[in-house]
Amino acid sequence: MSEAYNQFLGNYSRVLNIHKIFESINANGIGFDANDILRAEIVLTVSALDQYVHEVVRIGMLEIMNGVRTETAFFNSYEVSVSLLRTMIVDTRNAIVLAGDGDDITSQISLFSSSYEWFNNEIRTKHSHKSFQQPDKIKDALRIVCQENHLWQKLSVNYLGSTEDDVKRRLKLIIDRRNQIAHEADLEPISGQPYPVDDIDVLDSVSFIHSLVTAIDKIVFPIEYTG
């Protein structure tokens, strides 16, 4: 499994732990409406998906730069800032200065660029305002680092045992509910009362996101699951 997937599992575990709090409150009959905990679970689960895709793209792009992942057409057309270009020029100049007469300039330049920290920072900055939650947004992000032309079809049929349309529809419903909670306080506009929320449905949504991320990870990082 990938580093990004390990991070996702940590976030996923946090959601499950929060659900234990909900179960404990209900079991003890405290008389407290704990449904907002369920709503928090939906928001955190979608956040875990979003963060996972961000990390997959960042890690994958750095792997391409380091020559350990096949480059894609979308990677090659990825736009970078003038600030990044200036950083590269400064690093190269510093490498030349440090090399001095008679030293291996190429090795010094390689030392400066091997971590690609400047590129790592560029990716984080460019993607910081983007969300990778909706199916099309996830596809657009992953095709930067993955050459799989039929991503949603493959993960739906081969890993989730469903159709592409059904998987996309289900994800969209979860994202829509997350947005309803995060941006509208999950309130029905006419009555002003919260929409109903069910713990079984919430756990089902959490499990679905877990299965979806697992499938994505197996497609984007197949070598991590072989041998």
GROMACS .gro file of C-alpha atoms in nm:
model
  227
    1MET     CA    1   0.000   0.000   0.000
    2SER     CA    2   0.111   0.355  -0.065
    3GLU     CA    3   0.215   0.622   0.184
    4ALA     CA    4  -0.098   0.815   0.088
    5TYR     CA    5  -0.314   0.510   0.165
    6ASN     CA    6  -0.153   0.468   0.507
    7GLN     CA    7  -0.245   0.828   0.584
    8PHE     CA    8  -0.599   0.763   0.467
    9LEU     CA    9  -0.626   0.461   0.696
   10GLY     CA   10  -0.529   0.681   0.990
   11ASN     CA   11  -0.803   0.928   0.901
   12TYR     CA   12  -1.048   0.643   0.845
   13SER     CA   13  -0.968   0.507   1.191
   14ARG     CA   14  -1.042   0.848   1.342
   15VAL     CA   15  -1.390   0.837   1.188
   16LEU     CA   16  -1.454   0.490   1.331
   17ASN     CA   17  -1.340   0.606   1.673
   18ILE     CA   18  -1.578   0.901   1.656
   19HIS     CA   19  -1.859   0.659   1.574
   20LYS     CA   20  -1.779   0.470   1.895
   21ILE     CA   21  -1.855   0.791   2.084
   22PHE     CA   22  -2.192   0.808   1.910
   23GLU     CA   23  -2.267   0.446   2.005
   24SER     CA   24  -2.161   0.504   2.364
   25ILE     CA   25  -2.388   0.807   2.403
   26ASN     CA   26  -2.684   0.619   2.257
   27ALA     CA   27  -2.618   0.308   2.466
   28ASN     CA   28  -2.604   0.504   2.792
   29GLY     CA   29  -2.932   0.684   2.727
   30ILE     CA   30  -2.792   1.022   2.821
   31GLY     CA   31  -3.079   1.199   2.648
   32PHE     CA   32  -2.843   1.393   2.427
   33ASP     CA   33  -2.899   1.422   2.052
   34ALA     CA   34  -2.577   1.277   1.912
   35ASN     CA   35  -2.675   1.296   1.546
   36ASP     CA   36  -2.429   1.578   1.483
   37ILE     CA   37  -2.156   1.322   1.546
   38LEU     CA   38  -2.286   1.129   1.248
   39ARG     CA   39  -2.280   1.443   1.040
   40ALA     CA   40  -1.921   1.503   1.146
   41GLU     CA   41  -1.835   1.151   1.032
   42ILE     CA   42  -1.959   1.227   0.681
   43VAL     CA   43  -1.759   1.550   0.663
   44LEU     CA   44  -1.440   1.387   0.794
   45THR     CA   45  -1.474   1.088   0.563
   46VAL     CA   46  -1.501   1.307   0.254
   47SER     CA   47  -1.210   1.511   0.384
   48ALA     CA   48  -1.006   1.191   0.413
   49LEU     CA   49  -1.086   1.107   0.050
   50ASP     CA   50  -0.990   1.457  -0.062
   51GLN     CA   51  -0.663   1.451   0.129
   52TYR     CA   52  -0.581   1.107  -0.009
   53VAL     CA   53  -0.618   1.222  -0.371
   54HIS     CA   54  -0.407   1.531  -0.298
   55GLU     CA   55  -0.131   1.309  -0.160
   56VAL     CA   56  -0.151   1.056  -0.443
   57VAL     CA   57  -0.103   1.330  -0.701
   58ARG     CA   58   0.180   1.494  -0.509
   59ILE     CA   59   0.366   1.168  -0.448
   60GLY     CA   60   0.306   1.048  -0.804
   61MET     CA   61   0.436   1.371  -0.955
   62LEU     CA   62   0.752   1.352  -0.746
   63GLU     CA   63   0.798   0.991  -0.853
   64ILE     CA   64   0.779   1.098  -1.217
   65MET     CA   65   1.039   1.368  -1.153
   66ASN     CA   66   1.264   1.109  -0.993
   67GLY     CA   67   1.220   0.871  -1.286
   68VAL     CA   68   1.045   0.592  -1.096
   69ARG     CA   69   0.700   0.644  -1.249
   70THR     CA   70   0.608   0.667  -1.616
   71GLU     CA   71   0.532   1.023  -1.719
   72THR     CA   72   0.192   1.110  -1.859
   73ALA     CA   73   0.081   1.363  -2.117
   74PHE     CA   74  -0.102   1.558  -1.846
   75PHE     CA   75   0.211   1.567  -1.632
   76ASN     CA   76   0.414   1.703  -1.922
   77SER     CA   77   0.159   1.979  -1.979
   78TYR     CA   78   0.137   2.070  -1.609
   79GLU     CA   79   0.183   2.445  -1.568
   80VAL     CA   80   0.428   2.583  -1.312
   81SER     CA   81   0.486   2.935  -1.186
   82VAL     CA   82   0.763   3.179  -1.278
   83SER     CA   83   0.858   3.168  -0.910
   84LEU     CA   84   0.940   2.799  -0.945
   85LEU     CA   85   1.154   2.864  -1.251
   86ARG     CA   86   1.346   3.130  -1.061
   87THR     CA   87   1.407   2.884  -0.777
   88MET     CA   88   1.547   2.630  -1.021
   89ILE     CA   89   1.782   2.891  -1.169
   90VAL     CA   90   1.905   2.997  -0.826
   91ASP     CA   91   1.963   2.634  -0.723
   92THR     CA   92   2.162   2.571  -1.038
   93ARG     CA   93   2.374   2.880  -0.979
   94ASN     CA   94   2.439   2.779  -0.620
   95ALA     CA   95   2.543   2.433  -0.736
   96ILE     CA   96   2.793   2.583  -0.978
   97VAL     CA   97   2.936   2.811  -0.708
   98LEU     CA   98   2.969   2.525  -0.459
   99ALA     CA   99   3.128   2.298  -0.717
  100GLY     CA  100   3.422   2.532  -0.774
  101ASP     CA  101   3.706   2.462  -1.009
  102GLY     CA  102   3.774   2.100  -1.085
  103ASP     CA  103   3.472   1.958  -0.903
  104ASP     CA  104   3.185   1.770  -1.058
  105ILE     CA  105   2.924   2.036  -1.132
  106THR     CA  106   2.675   1.775  -1.251
  107SER     CA  107   2.683   1.595  -0.917
  108GLN     CA  108   2.629   1.922  -0.731
  109ILE     CA  109   2.328   2.010  -0.943
  110SER     CA  110   2.194   1.659  -0.887
  111LEU     CA  111   2.238   1.708  -0.512
  112PHE     CA  112   2.034   2.029  -0.520
  113SER     CA  113   1.752   1.882  -0.728
  114SER     CA  114   1.730   1.523  -0.600
  115SER     CA  115   1.470   1.603  -0.334
  116TYR     CA  116   1.273   1.827  -0.571
  117GLU     CA  117   1.153   2.019  -0.266
  118TRP     CA  118   1.090   2.323  -0.486
  119PHE     CA  119   0.855   2.115  -0.701
  120ASN     CA  120   0.693   1.962  -0.395
  121ASN     CA  121   0.617   2.311  -0.263
  122GLU     CA  122   0.482   2.416  -0.602
  123ILE     CA  123   0.238   2.124  -0.610
  124ARG     CA  124   0.116   2.196  -0.257
  125THR     CA  125   0.065   2.563  -0.337
  126LYS     CA  126  -0.117   2.505  -0.666
  127HIS     CA  127  -0.344   2.235  -0.524
  128SER     CA  128  -0.412   2.398  -0.188
  129HIS     CA  129  -0.730   2.567  -0.310
  130LYS     CA  130  -0.860   2.267  -0.504
  131SER     CA  131  -1.092   1.991  -0.388
  132PHE     CA  132  -1.072   1.640  -0.528
  133GLN     CA  133  -1.406   1.493  -0.425
  134GLN     CA  134  -1.640   1.475  -0.722
  135PRO     CA  135  -1.575   1.193  -0.974
  136ASP     CA  136  -1.464   1.424  -1.255
  137LYS     CA  137  -1.228   1.615  -1.026
  138ILE     CA  138  -1.075   1.291  -0.903
  139LYS     CA  139  -1.027   1.171  -1.260
  140ASP     CA  140  -0.866   1.498  -1.367
  141ALA     CA  141  -0.625   1.482  -1.073
  142LEU     CA  142  -0.526   1.117  -1.108
  143ARG     CA  143  -0.462   1.130  -1.482
  144ILE     CA  144  -0.165   1.354  -1.407
  145VAL     CA  145   0.013   1.054  -1.254
  146CYS     CA  146  -0.178   0.752  -1.386
  147GLN     CA  147  -0.208   0.636  -1.747
  148GLU     CA  148  -0.522   0.432  -1.684
  149ASN     CA  149  -0.765   0.556  -1.951
  150HIS     CA  150  -1.076   0.398  -1.800
  151LEU     CA  151  -1.015   0.462  -1.430
  152TRP     CA  152  -1.375   0.470  -1.310
  153GLN     CA  153  -1.480   0.175  -1.519
  154LYS     CA  154  -1.189  -0.037  -1.397
  155LEU     CA  155  -1.223   0.041  -1.028
  156SER     CA  156  -1.603   0.005  -1.042
  157VAL     CA  157  -1.617  -0.328  -1.222
  158ASN     CA  158  -1.292  -0.493  -1.112
  159TYR     CA  159  -1.272  -0.378  -0.751
  160LEU     CA  160  -1.614  -0.258  -0.635
  161GLY     CA  161  -1.833  -0.509  -0.821
  162SER     CA  162  -2.060  -0.239  -0.959
  163THR     CA  163  -2.110  -0.026  -1.266
  164GLU     CA  164  -1.928   0.298  -1.330
  165ASP     CA  165  -2.252   0.496  -1.326
  166ASP     CA  166  -2.364   0.348  -0.994
  167VAL     CA  167  -2.029   0.414  -0.825
  168LYS     CA  168  -2.018   0.773  -0.949
  169ARG     CA  169  -2.380   0.830  -0.850
  170ARG     CA  170  -2.320   0.699  -0.501
  171LEU     CA  171  -2.009   0.912  -0.454
  172LYS     CA  172  -2.194   1.222  -0.573
  173LEU     CA  173  -2.472   1.160  -0.322
  174ILE     CA  174  -2.220   1.138  -0.039
  175ILE     CA  175  -2.045   1.455  -0.153
  176ASP     CA  176  -2.377   1.636  -0.186
  177ARG     CA  177  -2.469   1.537   0.169
  178ARG     CA  178  -2.129   1.651   0.293
  179ASN     CA  179  -2.181   1.989   0.126
  180GLN     CA  180  -2.530   2.013   0.271
  181ILE     CA  181  -2.386   1.961   0.619
  182ALA     CA  182  -2.080   2.182   0.575
  183HIS     CA  183  -2.246   2.473   0.396
  184GLU     CA  184  -2.612   2.461   0.497
  185ALA     CA  185  -2.591   2.323   0.852
  186ASP     CA  186  -2.790   2.024   0.720
  187LEU     CA  187  -3.113   2.220   0.766
  188GLU     CA  188  -3.431   2.178   0.564
  189PRO     CA  189  -3.496   2.524   0.415
  190ILE     CA  190  -3.871   2.539   0.481
  191SER     CA  191  -3.898   2.400   0.833
  192GLY     CA  192  -3.549   2.494   0.945
  193GLN     CA  193  -3.516   2.150   1.103
  194PRO     CA  194  -3.216   1.924   1.048
  195TYR     CA  195  -3.249   1.658   0.782
  196PRO     CA  196  -3.272   1.308   0.929
  197VAL     CA  197  -2.949   1.113   0.955
  198ASP     CA  198  -2.915   0.740   1.018
  199ASP     CA  199  -2.612   0.567   1.170
  200ILE     CA  200  -2.646   0.264   0.939
  201ASP     CA  201  -2.645   0.486   0.630
  202VAL     CA  202  -2.349   0.684   0.759
  203LEU     CA  203  -2.142   0.374   0.827
  204ASP     CA  204  -2.235   0.245   0.483
  205SER     CA  205  -2.107   0.568   0.328
  206VAL     CA  206  -1.786   0.552   0.531
  207SER     CA  207  -1.730   0.193   0.421
  208PHE     CA  208  -1.795   0.284   0.058
  209ILE     CA  209  -1.532   0.561   0.066
  210HIS     CA  210  -1.286   0.318   0.224
  211SER     CA  211  -1.348   0.064  -0.054
  212LEU     CA  212  -1.321   0.335  -0.319
  213VAL     CA  213  -0.987   0.462  -0.191
  214THR     CA  214  -0.855   0.107  -0.164
  215ALA     CA  215  -0.947   0.044  -0.527
  216ILE     CA  216  -0.784   0.368  -0.642
  217ASP     CA  217  -0.466   0.282  -0.455
  218LYS     CA  218  -0.442  -0.060  -0.618
  219ILE     CA  219  -0.474   0.098  -0.962
  220VAL     CA  220  -0.235   0.389  -0.911
  221PHE     CA  221   0.023   0.194  -0.709
  222PRO     CA  222  -0.003  -0.162  -0.844
  223ILE     CA  223   0.356  -0.249  -0.754
  224GLU     CA  224   0.273  -0.196  -0.385
  225TYR     CA  225   0.026  -0.486  -0.403
  226THR     CA  226   0.240  -0.739  -0.591
  227GLY     CA  227   0.498  -0.985  -0.478
   0.00000   0.00000   0.00000
